[in-house]
Coordinates of C-alpha atoms in Angstrom, one line a residue:
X1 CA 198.4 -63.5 68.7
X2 CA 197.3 -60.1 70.7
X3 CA 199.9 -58.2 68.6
X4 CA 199.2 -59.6 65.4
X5 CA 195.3 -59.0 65.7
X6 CA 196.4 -55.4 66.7
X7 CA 198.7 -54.7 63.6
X8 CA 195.8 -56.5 61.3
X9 CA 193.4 -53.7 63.3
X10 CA 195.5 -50.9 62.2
X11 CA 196.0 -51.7 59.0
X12 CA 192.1 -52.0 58.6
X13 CA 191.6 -48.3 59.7
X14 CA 194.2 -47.0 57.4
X15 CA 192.8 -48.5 54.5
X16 CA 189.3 -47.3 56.0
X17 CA 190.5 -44.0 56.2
X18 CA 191.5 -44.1 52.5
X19 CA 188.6 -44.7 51.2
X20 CA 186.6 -42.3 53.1
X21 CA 189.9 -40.0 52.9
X22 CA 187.2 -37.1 50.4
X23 CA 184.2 -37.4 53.1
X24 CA 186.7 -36.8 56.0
X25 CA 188.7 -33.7 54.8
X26 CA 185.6 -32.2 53.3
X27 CA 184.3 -31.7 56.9
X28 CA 188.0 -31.3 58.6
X29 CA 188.6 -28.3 60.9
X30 CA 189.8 -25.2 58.1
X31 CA 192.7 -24.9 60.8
X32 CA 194.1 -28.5 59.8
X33 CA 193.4 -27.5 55.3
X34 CA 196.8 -26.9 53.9
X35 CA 200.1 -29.4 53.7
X36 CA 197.7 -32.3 54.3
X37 CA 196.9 -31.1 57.6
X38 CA 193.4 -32.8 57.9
X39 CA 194.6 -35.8 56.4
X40 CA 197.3 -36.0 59.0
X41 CA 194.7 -34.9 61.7
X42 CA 192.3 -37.5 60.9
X43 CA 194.8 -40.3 60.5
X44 CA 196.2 -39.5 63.8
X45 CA 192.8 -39.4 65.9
X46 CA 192.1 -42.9 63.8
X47 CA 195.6 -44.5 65.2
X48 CA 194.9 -43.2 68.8
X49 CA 191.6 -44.5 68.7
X50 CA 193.0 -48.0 67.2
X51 CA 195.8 -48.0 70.0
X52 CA 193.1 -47.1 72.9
X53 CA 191.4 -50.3 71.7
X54 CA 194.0 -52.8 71.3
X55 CA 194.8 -51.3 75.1
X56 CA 191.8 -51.9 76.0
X57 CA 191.5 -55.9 74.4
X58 CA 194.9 -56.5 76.0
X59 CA 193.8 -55.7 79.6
X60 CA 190.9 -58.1 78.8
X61 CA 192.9 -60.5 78.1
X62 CA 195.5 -60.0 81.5
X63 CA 192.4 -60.3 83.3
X64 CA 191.1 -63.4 81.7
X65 CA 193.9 -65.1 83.2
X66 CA 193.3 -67.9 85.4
X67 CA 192.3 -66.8 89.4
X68 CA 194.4 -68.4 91.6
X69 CA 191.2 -68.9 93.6
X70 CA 189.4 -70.6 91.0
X71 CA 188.0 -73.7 91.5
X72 CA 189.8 -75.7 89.0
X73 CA 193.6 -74.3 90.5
X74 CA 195.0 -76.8 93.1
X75 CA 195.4 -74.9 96.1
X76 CA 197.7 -75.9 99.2
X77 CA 196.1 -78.5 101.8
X78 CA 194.6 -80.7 98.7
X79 CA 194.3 -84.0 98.3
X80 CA 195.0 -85.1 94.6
X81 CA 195.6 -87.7 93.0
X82 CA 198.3 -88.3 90.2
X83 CA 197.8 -90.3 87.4
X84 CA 200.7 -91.7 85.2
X85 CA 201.4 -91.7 81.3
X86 CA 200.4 -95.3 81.5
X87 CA 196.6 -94.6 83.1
X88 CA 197.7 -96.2 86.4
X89 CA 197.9 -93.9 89.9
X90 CA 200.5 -93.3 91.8
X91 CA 200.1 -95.1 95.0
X92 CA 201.5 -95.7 98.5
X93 CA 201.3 -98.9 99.2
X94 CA 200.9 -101.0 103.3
X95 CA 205.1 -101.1 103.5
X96 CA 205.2 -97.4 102.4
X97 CA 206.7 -98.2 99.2
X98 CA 205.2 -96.5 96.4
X99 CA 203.8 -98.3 92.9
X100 CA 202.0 -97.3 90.1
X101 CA 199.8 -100.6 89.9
X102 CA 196.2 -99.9 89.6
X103 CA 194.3 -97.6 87.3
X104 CA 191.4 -97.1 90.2
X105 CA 191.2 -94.0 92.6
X106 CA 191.5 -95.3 95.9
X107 CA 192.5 -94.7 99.5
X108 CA 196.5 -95.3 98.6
X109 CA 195.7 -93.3 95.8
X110 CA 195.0 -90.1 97.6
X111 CA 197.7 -87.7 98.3
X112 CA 198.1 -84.6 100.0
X113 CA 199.5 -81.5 98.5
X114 CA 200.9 -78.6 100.6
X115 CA 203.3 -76.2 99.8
X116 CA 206.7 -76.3 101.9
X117 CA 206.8 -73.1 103.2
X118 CA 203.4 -73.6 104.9
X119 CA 202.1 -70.7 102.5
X120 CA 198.4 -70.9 102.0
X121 CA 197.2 -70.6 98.5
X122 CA 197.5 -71.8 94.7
X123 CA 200.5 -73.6 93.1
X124 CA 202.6 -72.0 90.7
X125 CA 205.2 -73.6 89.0
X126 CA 208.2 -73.9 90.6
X127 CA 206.9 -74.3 94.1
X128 CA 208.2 -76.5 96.6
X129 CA 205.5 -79.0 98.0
X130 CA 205.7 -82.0 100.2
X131 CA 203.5 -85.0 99.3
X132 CA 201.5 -86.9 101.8
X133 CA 199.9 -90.6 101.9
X134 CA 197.4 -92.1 103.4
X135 CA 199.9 -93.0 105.9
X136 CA 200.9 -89.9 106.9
X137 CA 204.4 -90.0 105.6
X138 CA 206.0 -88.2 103.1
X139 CA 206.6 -89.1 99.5
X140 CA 210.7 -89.1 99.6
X141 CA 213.3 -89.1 96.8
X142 CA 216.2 -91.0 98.5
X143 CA 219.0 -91.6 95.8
X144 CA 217.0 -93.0 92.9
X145 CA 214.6 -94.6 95.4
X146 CA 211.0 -93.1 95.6
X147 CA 209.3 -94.3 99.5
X148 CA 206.6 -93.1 101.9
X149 CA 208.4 -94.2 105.3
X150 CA 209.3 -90.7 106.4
X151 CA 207.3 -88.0 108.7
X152 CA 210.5 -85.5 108.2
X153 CA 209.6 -82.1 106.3
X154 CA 213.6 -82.0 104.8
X155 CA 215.1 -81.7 101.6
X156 CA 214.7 -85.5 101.0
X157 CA 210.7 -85.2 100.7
X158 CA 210.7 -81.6 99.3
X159 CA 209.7 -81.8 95.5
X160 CA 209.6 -78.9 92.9
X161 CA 206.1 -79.0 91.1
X162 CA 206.5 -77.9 87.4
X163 CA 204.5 -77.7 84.5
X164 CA 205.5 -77.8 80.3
X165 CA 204.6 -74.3 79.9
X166 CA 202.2 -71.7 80.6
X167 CA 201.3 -69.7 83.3
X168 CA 199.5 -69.0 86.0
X169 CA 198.4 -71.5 89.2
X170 CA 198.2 -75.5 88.4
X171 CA 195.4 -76.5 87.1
X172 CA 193.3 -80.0 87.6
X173 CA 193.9 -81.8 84.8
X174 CA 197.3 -80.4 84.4
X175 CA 200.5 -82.8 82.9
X176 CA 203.0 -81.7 86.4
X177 CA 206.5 -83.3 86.6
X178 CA 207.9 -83.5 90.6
X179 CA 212.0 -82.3 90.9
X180 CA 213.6 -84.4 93.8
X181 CA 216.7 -82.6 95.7
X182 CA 219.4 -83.8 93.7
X183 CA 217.6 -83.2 90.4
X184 CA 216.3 -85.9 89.2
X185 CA 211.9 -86.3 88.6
X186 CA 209.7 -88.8 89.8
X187 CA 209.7 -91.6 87.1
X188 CA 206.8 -94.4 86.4
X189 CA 208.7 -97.2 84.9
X190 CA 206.9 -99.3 81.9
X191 CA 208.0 -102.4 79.8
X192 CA 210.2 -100.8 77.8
X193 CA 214.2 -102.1 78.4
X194 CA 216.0 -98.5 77.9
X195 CA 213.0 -97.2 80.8
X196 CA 214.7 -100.5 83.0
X197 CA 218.0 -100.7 85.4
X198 CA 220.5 -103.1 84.3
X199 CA 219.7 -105.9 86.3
X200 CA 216.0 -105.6 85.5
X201 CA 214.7 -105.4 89.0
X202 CA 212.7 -102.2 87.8
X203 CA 209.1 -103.3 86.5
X204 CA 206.1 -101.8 85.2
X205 CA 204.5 -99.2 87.7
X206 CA 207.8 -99.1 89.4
X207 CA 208.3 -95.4 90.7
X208 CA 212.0 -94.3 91.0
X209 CA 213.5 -90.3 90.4
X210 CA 216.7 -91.7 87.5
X211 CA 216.7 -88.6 85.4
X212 CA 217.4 -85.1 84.8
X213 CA 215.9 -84.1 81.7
X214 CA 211.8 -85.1 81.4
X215 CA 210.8 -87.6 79.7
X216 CA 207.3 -88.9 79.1
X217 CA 207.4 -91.4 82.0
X218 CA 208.3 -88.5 84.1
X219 CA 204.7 -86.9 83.1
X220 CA 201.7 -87.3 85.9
X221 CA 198.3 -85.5 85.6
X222 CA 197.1 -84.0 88.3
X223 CA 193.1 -84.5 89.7
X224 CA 192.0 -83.4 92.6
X225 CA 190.0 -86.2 95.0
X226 CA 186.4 -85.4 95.2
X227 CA 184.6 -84.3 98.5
X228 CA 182.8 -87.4 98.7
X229 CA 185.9 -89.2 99.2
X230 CA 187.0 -92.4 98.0
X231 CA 186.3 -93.0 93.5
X232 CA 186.1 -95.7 91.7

């Protein structure tokens, strides 16, 4: 969009220049008067000037990018909470399974974020992060099984944070997807049969990691948990 704004600006000063092409050479430098000097001249100073301010817009717009200390990025040591395509939270539940049941913000709702490397700071996509319950275990991907019965920090509760696009930091409000070790994302499982193992046994709000490739059930948006605690 930047670059196509900029070639629109150009052309808009040449055809600017041609119409005031008499006024301009009439006052051009006698130096610049023969072969079209002035005309060149002028046209010249008119491009430099149009390049000086499309340099300028475009270093606007680098720093109109998103601080990673901004409020609305999700920094390392947050607690979050992560709702699914269906409206219903992603939850640890008392035997440290986890469910997407409810579509409230509660105490099993609330997860902490942290990067794995113990890095402070904002998420980018493609960071590994370990996920933390209420319980103070881990979210862990163990074959297609999704549990929170783990205090390790291995490659079993690491996950890969990624985002459909863009750049910069994650942002609240952000549609994230969570890689487990062997590839597969963090699923929330609806009534739909093709979305069901073959024996069934995989309800609505059932949280497994089956796939490769994203798919909508894979999708969970990310809010961060107020500092007064438990929501609605």
């Amino acid at each position: 969009m930047l670059g196509l704004s900029r070639t629109w600006g150009v052309l808009c000063a040449v055809a600017l220049f041609v119409v005031l092409r008499p006024t301009l050479a009439k006052h051009a430098p006698s130096c610049a008067a023969t072969g079209g000097g002035a005309d060149t001249a002028v046209l010249e100073s008119v491009l430099v000037q149009m390049r000086a301010s499309a340099s300028r817009v475009e270093v606007a717009s680098e720093d109109s990018d998103v601080d990673p200390t901004s409020p609305s990025a999700i920094q390392s040591g947050d607690s979050i909470y992560l709702r699914s395509h269906i409206g219903r939270f992603i939850a640890v539940m008392a035997d440290g399974s986890v469910r997407a049941d409810w579509n409230h913000r509660g105490e099993w709702e609330k997860l902490l974020i942290e990067r794995a490397d113990g890095a402070p700071g904002a998420l980018l996509p493609g960071t590994a992060v370990f996920l933390t319950g209420w319980n103070s275990k881990r979210i862990t991907v163990q074959g297609t099984g999704v549990h929170s019965k783990s205090d390790h920090q291995g490659k079993r509760q690491k996950l890969i944070i990624e985002r459909k696009g863009g750049e910069g930091p994650i942002l609240e409000g952000d549609e994230v997807f969570f890689k487990g070790w062997a590839g597969n994302y963090i699923d929330v499982n609806y009534i739909d049969m093709h979305y069901m193992d073959a024996n069934g046994t995989s309800p609505i709000g059932g949280v497994q990691a089956r796939w490769s490739n994203r798919r909508d059930c894979h999708k969970l948006k990310i809010e961060r948990v107020l500092a007064t605690g438990v929501e609605q």
